[in-house]
Amino acid sequence: MSQLHIIDHPMIQHKLSIMRDIHTGSKDFRELLKEISLLMGYEVTRDLPLEPVEIETPMRKMTARVISGKKLAIVPILRAGLGMVDGLLTLLPVAKVGHIGLYRDETTHQPVSYYCKMPFDIDQRLVIVTDPMLATGGSASDALTMLKNLGCQHLRLMCLVAAPEGVKRLQQDHPDVDIYVAALDEELNSDAYILPGLGDAGDRIFGTK
Ligand code: PRP
Ligand code: URA
């Protein structure tokens, strides 16, 4: 069973509360999403392995530690997942970035795929999939399936706000993928929007409504 990590650090919760507020405009929403993504990145990468290297400080030689093991990739689910990329890249500047285009059909709430472009060696990388909203879980589940079909074996999902329905779906479909969220909200409404949530993340990032 995959683990659900709820990152309830006070700085993240404070910033998320401002994002949820209906009066927060796109500029602040985008900046806060970037800041939270960087902060959440600390937890998402907490267990990366380290290896020893010999270095010399101005004082003497020492055995220091650097990150070893798999290279990283960040894969946003378009559009809203794009808002989490820059924060993660600040933390992981050499990560490669792939893109998966999915939108939810307004009537059926089923994800529709329209784009996929990956680094050539994506199957060799530890992949962090980003999307602020995990509602029914359909979009994230399809994105993870697409990546597994390309050979990816080491995947993590980083979201901002999740509904219990989405977490349950992910844990059923992808029990090997850990999920990182800043908040687990109450429920979905009849349009499959998260309550209390923060509205339509893509529209709030890009100012399209
Ligand atoms: C939103 C969100 C997720 C999806 C979540 O995208 O960014 O990708 O819905 O819903 P689900 O868990 O029920 O699949 P949307 O379809 O609105 O596309 P957009 O990001 O392009 O606005
Ligand atoms: N997509 C969003 O952007 N918000 C929701 O609450 C659900 C899906």
Short mmCIF file of C-alpha atoms and ligand atoms in Angstrom, two decimals:
data_model
loop_
_atom_site.label_atom_id
_atom_site.label_comp_id
_atom_site.label_asym_id
_atom_site.label_seq_id
_atom_site.Cartn_x
_atom_site.Cartn_y
_atom_site.Cartn_z
CA MET A 1 0.00 0.00 0.00
CA SER A 2 1.33 3.42 -0.92
CA GLN A 3 1.84 5.92 1.86
CA LEU A 4 -0.04 9.21 2.09
CA HIS A 5 2.27 11.92 3.44
CA ILE A 6 0.39 14.99 4.68
CA ILE A 7 2.93 17.79 5.02
CA ASP A 8 1.39 20.04 7.66
CA HIS A 9 4.35 22.35 8.27
CA PRO A 10 3.06 25.74 9.53
CA MET A 11 4.69 27.68 6.66
CA ILE A 12 2.97 25.46 4.12
CA GLN A 13 -0.40 25.65 5.87
CA HIS A 14 -0.20 29.45 6.13
CA LYS A 15 0.59 29.86 2.44
CA LEU A 16 -2.09 27.33 1.44
CA SER A 17 -4.73 29.26 3.41
CA ILE A 18 -3.92 32.40 1.41
CA MET A 19 -4.17 30.40 -1.82
CA ARG A 20 -7.58 29.02 -0.85
CA ASP A 21 -8.98 32.53 -0.25
CA ILE A 22 -11.30 33.60 -3.08
CA HIS A 23 -9.80 37.12 -2.91
CA THR A 24 -6.26 35.96 -3.78
CA GLY A 25 -5.40 36.87 -7.38
CA SER A 26 -3.39 34.93 -9.97
CA LYS A 27 -0.03 36.62 -9.29
CA ASP A 28 -0.05 35.80 -5.57
CA PHE A 29 -1.58 32.35 -6.24
CA ARG A 30 1.27 31.46 -8.63
CA GLU A 31 3.99 32.77 -6.28
CA LEU A 32 2.58 30.88 -3.30
CA LEU A 33 2.26 27.66 -5.31
CA LYS A 34 5.92 27.98 -6.30
CA GLU A 35 6.99 28.59 -2.69
CA ILE A 36 4.94 25.67 -1.35
CA SER A 37 6.29 23.37 -4.06
CA LEU A 38 9.86 24.15 -3.01
CA LEU A 39 9.00 23.51 0.64
CA MET A 40 7.15 20.27 -0.15
CA GLY A 41 10.15 19.21 -2.21
CA TYR A 42 12.14 18.80 1.01
CA GLU A 43 9.78 16.07 2.15
CA VAL A 44 9.39 14.43 -1.25
CA THR A 45 13.19 14.05 -1.46
CA ARG A 46 13.79 13.29 2.23
CA ASP A 47 14.91 9.69 1.66
CA LEU A 48 17.23 10.25 -1.32
CA PRO A 49 20.39 8.21 -0.74
CA LEU A 50 23.72 9.90 0.04
CA GLU A 51 27.21 8.70 -0.80
CA PRO A 52 30.57 9.72 0.64
CA VAL A 53 33.02 11.96 -1.27
CA GLU A 54 36.47 13.08 -0.23
CA ILE A 55 36.80 16.89 -0.21
CA GLU A 56 39.07 19.47 1.29
CA THR A 57 37.70 22.33 3.38
CA PRO A 58 39.92 25.40 3.98
CA MET A 59 40.85 23.65 7.26
CA ARG A 60 41.53 19.99 6.35
CA LYS A 61 40.38 16.95 4.35
CA MET A 62 37.06 15.33 5.18
CA THR A 63 34.58 12.75 3.98
CA ALA A 64 31.47 14.70 2.99
CA ARG A 65 28.13 13.41 1.67
CA VAL A 66 26.41 14.11 -1.65
CA ILE A 67 23.22 12.80 -3.22
CA SER A 68 23.76 9.56 -5.12
CA GLY A 69 21.61 7.13 -7.03
CA LYS A 70 18.95 7.76 -9.59
CA LYS A 71 18.61 10.97 -11.52
CA LEU A 72 15.38 12.88 -11.11
CA ALA A 73 12.59 13.98 -13.42
CA ILE A 74 9.66 16.28 -12.72
CA VAL A 75 6.50 15.57 -14.73
CA PRO A 76 3.68 18.13 -14.41
CA ILE A 77 0.15 17.22 -15.49
CA LEU A 78 -0.90 20.15 -17.71
CA ARG A 79 -2.01 22.68 -17.10
CA ALA A 80 -2.09 23.19 -13.36
CA GLY A 81 0.86 20.91 -12.56
CA LEU A 82 3.10 23.44 -14.36
CA GLY A 83 2.66 25.75 -11.38
CA MET A 84 4.66 23.36 -9.20
CA VAL A 85 7.66 22.91 -11.53
CA ASP A 86 9.69 26.07 -10.86
CA GLY A 87 9.65 25.56 -7.09
CA LEU A 88 10.92 22.01 -7.47
CA LEU A 89 13.54 23.09 -10.03
CA THR A 90 14.87 25.65 -7.55
CA LEU A 91 15.55 22.72 -5.23
CA LEU A 92 16.57 20.22 -7.95
CA PRO A 93 18.17 22.35 -10.68
CA VAL A 94 19.49 19.44 -12.75
CA ALA A 95 16.22 17.49 -12.88
CA LYS A 96 14.79 16.92 -16.36
CA VAL A 97 11.18 17.91 -17.06
CA GLY A 98 8.57 15.87 -18.96
CA HIS A 99 5.00 16.96 -19.71
CA ILE A 100 1.69 15.10 -19.71
CA GLY A 101 -1.36 16.89 -21.11
CA LEU A 102 -4.69 15.78 -19.61
CA TYR A 103 -7.97 17.60 -19.13
CA ARG A 104 -11.12 16.44 -17.39
CA ASP A 105 -14.24 16.13 -19.50
CA GLU A 106 -16.75 18.52 -17.90
CA THR A 107 -19.65 16.05 -18.05
CA THR A 108 -18.09 12.66 -17.40
CA HIS A 109 -15.16 13.97 -15.24
CA GLN A 110 -12.98 11.43 -17.06
CA PRO A 111 -9.46 12.52 -18.07
CA VAL A 112 -8.75 13.07 -21.77
CA SER A 113 -5.13 12.77 -22.89
CA TYR A 114 -3.73 15.29 -25.42
CA TYR A 115 0.06 15.46 -24.97
CA CYS A 116 3.06 13.48 -23.73
CA LYS A 117 6.73 14.46 -24.09
CA MET A 118 9.39 12.86 -21.90
CA PRO A 119 13.17 12.95 -21.48
CA PHE A 120 14.64 10.03 -23.50
CA ASP A 121 15.87 8.26 -20.35
CA ILE A 122 12.71 8.73 -18.28
CA ASP A 123 12.65 5.01 -17.41
CA GLN A 124 16.01 5.44 -15.60
CA ARG A 125 14.80 8.32 -13.41
CA LEU A 126 12.99 8.82 -10.15
CA VAL A 127 9.90 10.70 -11.34
CA ILE A 128 7.98 13.28 -9.30
CA VAL A 129 4.56 13.82 -10.90
CA THR A 130 2.99 17.17 -9.99
CA ASP A 131 -0.63 18.34 -9.98
CA PRO A 132 -2.10 20.70 -7.37
CA MET A 133 -5.48 18.93 -7.30
CA LEU A 134 -6.21 15.24 -6.64
CA ALA A 135 -10.01 15.10 -6.97
CA THR A 136 -11.45 11.83 -8.36
CA GLY A 137 -7.86 10.70 -8.95
CA GLY A 138 -8.58 9.86 -12.60
CA SER A 139 -6.02 12.28 -14.08
CA ALA A 140 -3.17 11.32 -11.73
CA SER A 141 -3.93 7.62 -12.13
CA ASP A 142 -3.83 7.86 -15.95
CA ALA A 143 -0.60 9.92 -15.83
CA LEU A 144 1.08 7.30 -13.63
CA THR A 145 -0.11 4.52 -15.95
CA MET A 146 1.34 6.38 -18.96
CA LEU A 147 4.71 6.67 -17.17
CA LYS A 148 4.69 3.00 -16.15
CA ASN A 149 3.96 2.07 -19.78
CA LEU A 150 7.16 3.98 -20.68
CA GLY A 151 9.10 1.80 -18.23
CA CYS A 152 9.20 4.08 -15.15
CA GLN A 153 9.46 2.10 -11.93
CA HIS A 154 10.14 4.79 -9.33
CA LEU A 155 7.31 7.30 -9.11
CA ARG A 156 6.03 9.80 -6.55
CA LEU A 157 2.95 12.02 -6.74
CA MET A 158 3.05 15.55 -5.32
CA CYS A 159 -0.26 17.41 -4.95
CA LEU A 160 -1.41 20.41 -2.97
CA VAL A 161 -4.97 19.46 -2.01
CA ALA A 162 -6.50 15.97 -2.17
CA ALA A 163 -9.99 14.55 -1.71
CA PRO A 164 -10.39 11.22 0.10
CA GLU A 165 -11.90 9.78 -3.11
CA GLY A 166 -8.74 10.59 -5.07
CA VAL A 167 -6.42 9.12 -2.45
CA LYS A 168 -8.48 5.91 -2.39
CA ARG A 169 -8.41 5.64 -6.19
CA LEU A 170 -4.63 6.15 -6.29
CA GLN A 171 -3.99 3.62 -3.56
CA GLN A 172 -6.09 1.08 -5.48
CA ASP A 173 -4.60 1.76 -8.94
CA HIS A 174 -0.98 2.49 -7.91
CA PRO A 175 -0.21 0.95 -4.52
CA ASP A 176 3.53 1.36 -5.25
CA VAL A 177 3.38 5.18 -5.56
CA ASP A 178 3.66 7.39 -2.46
CA ILE A 179 1.45 10.48 -2.41
CA TYR A 180 2.54 13.82 -0.89
CA VAL A 181 -0.10 16.46 -0.14
CA ALA A 182 -0.35 19.66 1.88
CA ALA A 183 -3.99 19.00 2.82
CA LEU A 184 -6.54 16.21 2.77
CA ASP A 185 -9.91 17.93 2.30
CA GLU A 186 -13.43 16.72 3.06
CA GLU A 187 -15.21 15.59 -0.10
CA LEU A 188 -16.11 16.17 -3.75
CA ASN A 189 -19.18 18.09 -4.91
CA SER A 190 -21.50 16.89 -7.69
CA ASP A 191 -19.14 18.45 -10.30
CA ALA A 192 -16.21 16.50 -8.81
CA TYR A 193 -14.61 19.66 -7.37
CA ILE A 194 -12.86 19.41 -4.01
CA LEU A 195 -14.61 20.89 -0.96
CA PRO A 196 -13.54 23.20 0.57
CA GLY A 197 -10.65 23.07 -1.94
CA LEU A 198 -9.46 26.19 -3.71
CA GLY A 199 -11.54 26.17 -6.89
CA ASP A 200 -10.15 25.45 -10.35
CA ALA A 201 -6.37 25.45 -9.94
CA GLY A 202 -5.61 25.90 -13.67
CA ASP A 203 -7.94 28.88 -13.96
CA ARG A 204 -6.53 30.48 -10.82
CA ILE A 205 -2.90 30.04 -11.96
CA PHE A 206 -3.44 31.27 -15.50
CA GLY A 207 -6.32 33.72 -14.94
CA THR A 208 -8.60 31.98 -17.42
CA LYS A 209 -11.87 32.57 -15.56
C1 PRP B 1 -7.62 19.57 -12.91
C2 PRP B 1 -6.42 19.33 -12.02
C3 PRP B 1 -6.16 17.86 -12.22
C4 PRP B 1 -7.55 17.31 -12.37
C5 PRP B 1 -7.96 16.69 -11.07
O1 PRP B 1 -7.23 19.70 -14.23
O2 PRP B 1 -5.32 20.14 -12.33
O3 PRP B 1 -5.37 17.57 -13.35
O4 PRP B 1 -8.41 18.41 -12.70
O5 PRP B 1 -9.17 16.04 -11.21
P1 PRP B 1 -9.31 14.45 -11.09
O6 PRP B 1 -8.50 14.01 -9.91
O7 PRP B 1 -10.79 14.27 -10.88
O8 PRP B 1 -8.85 13.84 -12.38
P2 PRP B 1 -8.26 20.17 -15.38
O9 PRP B 1 -8.91 18.98 -16.00
O10 PRP B 1 -9.18 21.21 -14.84
O11 PRP B 1 -7.30 20.76 -16.47
P3 PRP B 1 -6.41 22.09 -16.45
O12 PRP B 1 -5.31 21.87 -15.43
O13 PRP B 1 -5.90 22.17 -17.84
O14 PRP B 1 -7.30 23.25 -16.08
N1 URA B 2 -9.67 20.38 -10.53
C1 URA B 2 -9.47 21.55 -9.90
O1 URA B 2 -8.76 22.43 -10.41
N2 URA B 2 -10.08 21.75 -8.73
C2 URA B 2 -10.86 20.82 -8.14
O2 URA B 2 -11.38 21.06 -7.04
C3 URA B 2 -11.05 19.59 -8.82
C4 URA B 2 -10.42 19.39 -10.00
#
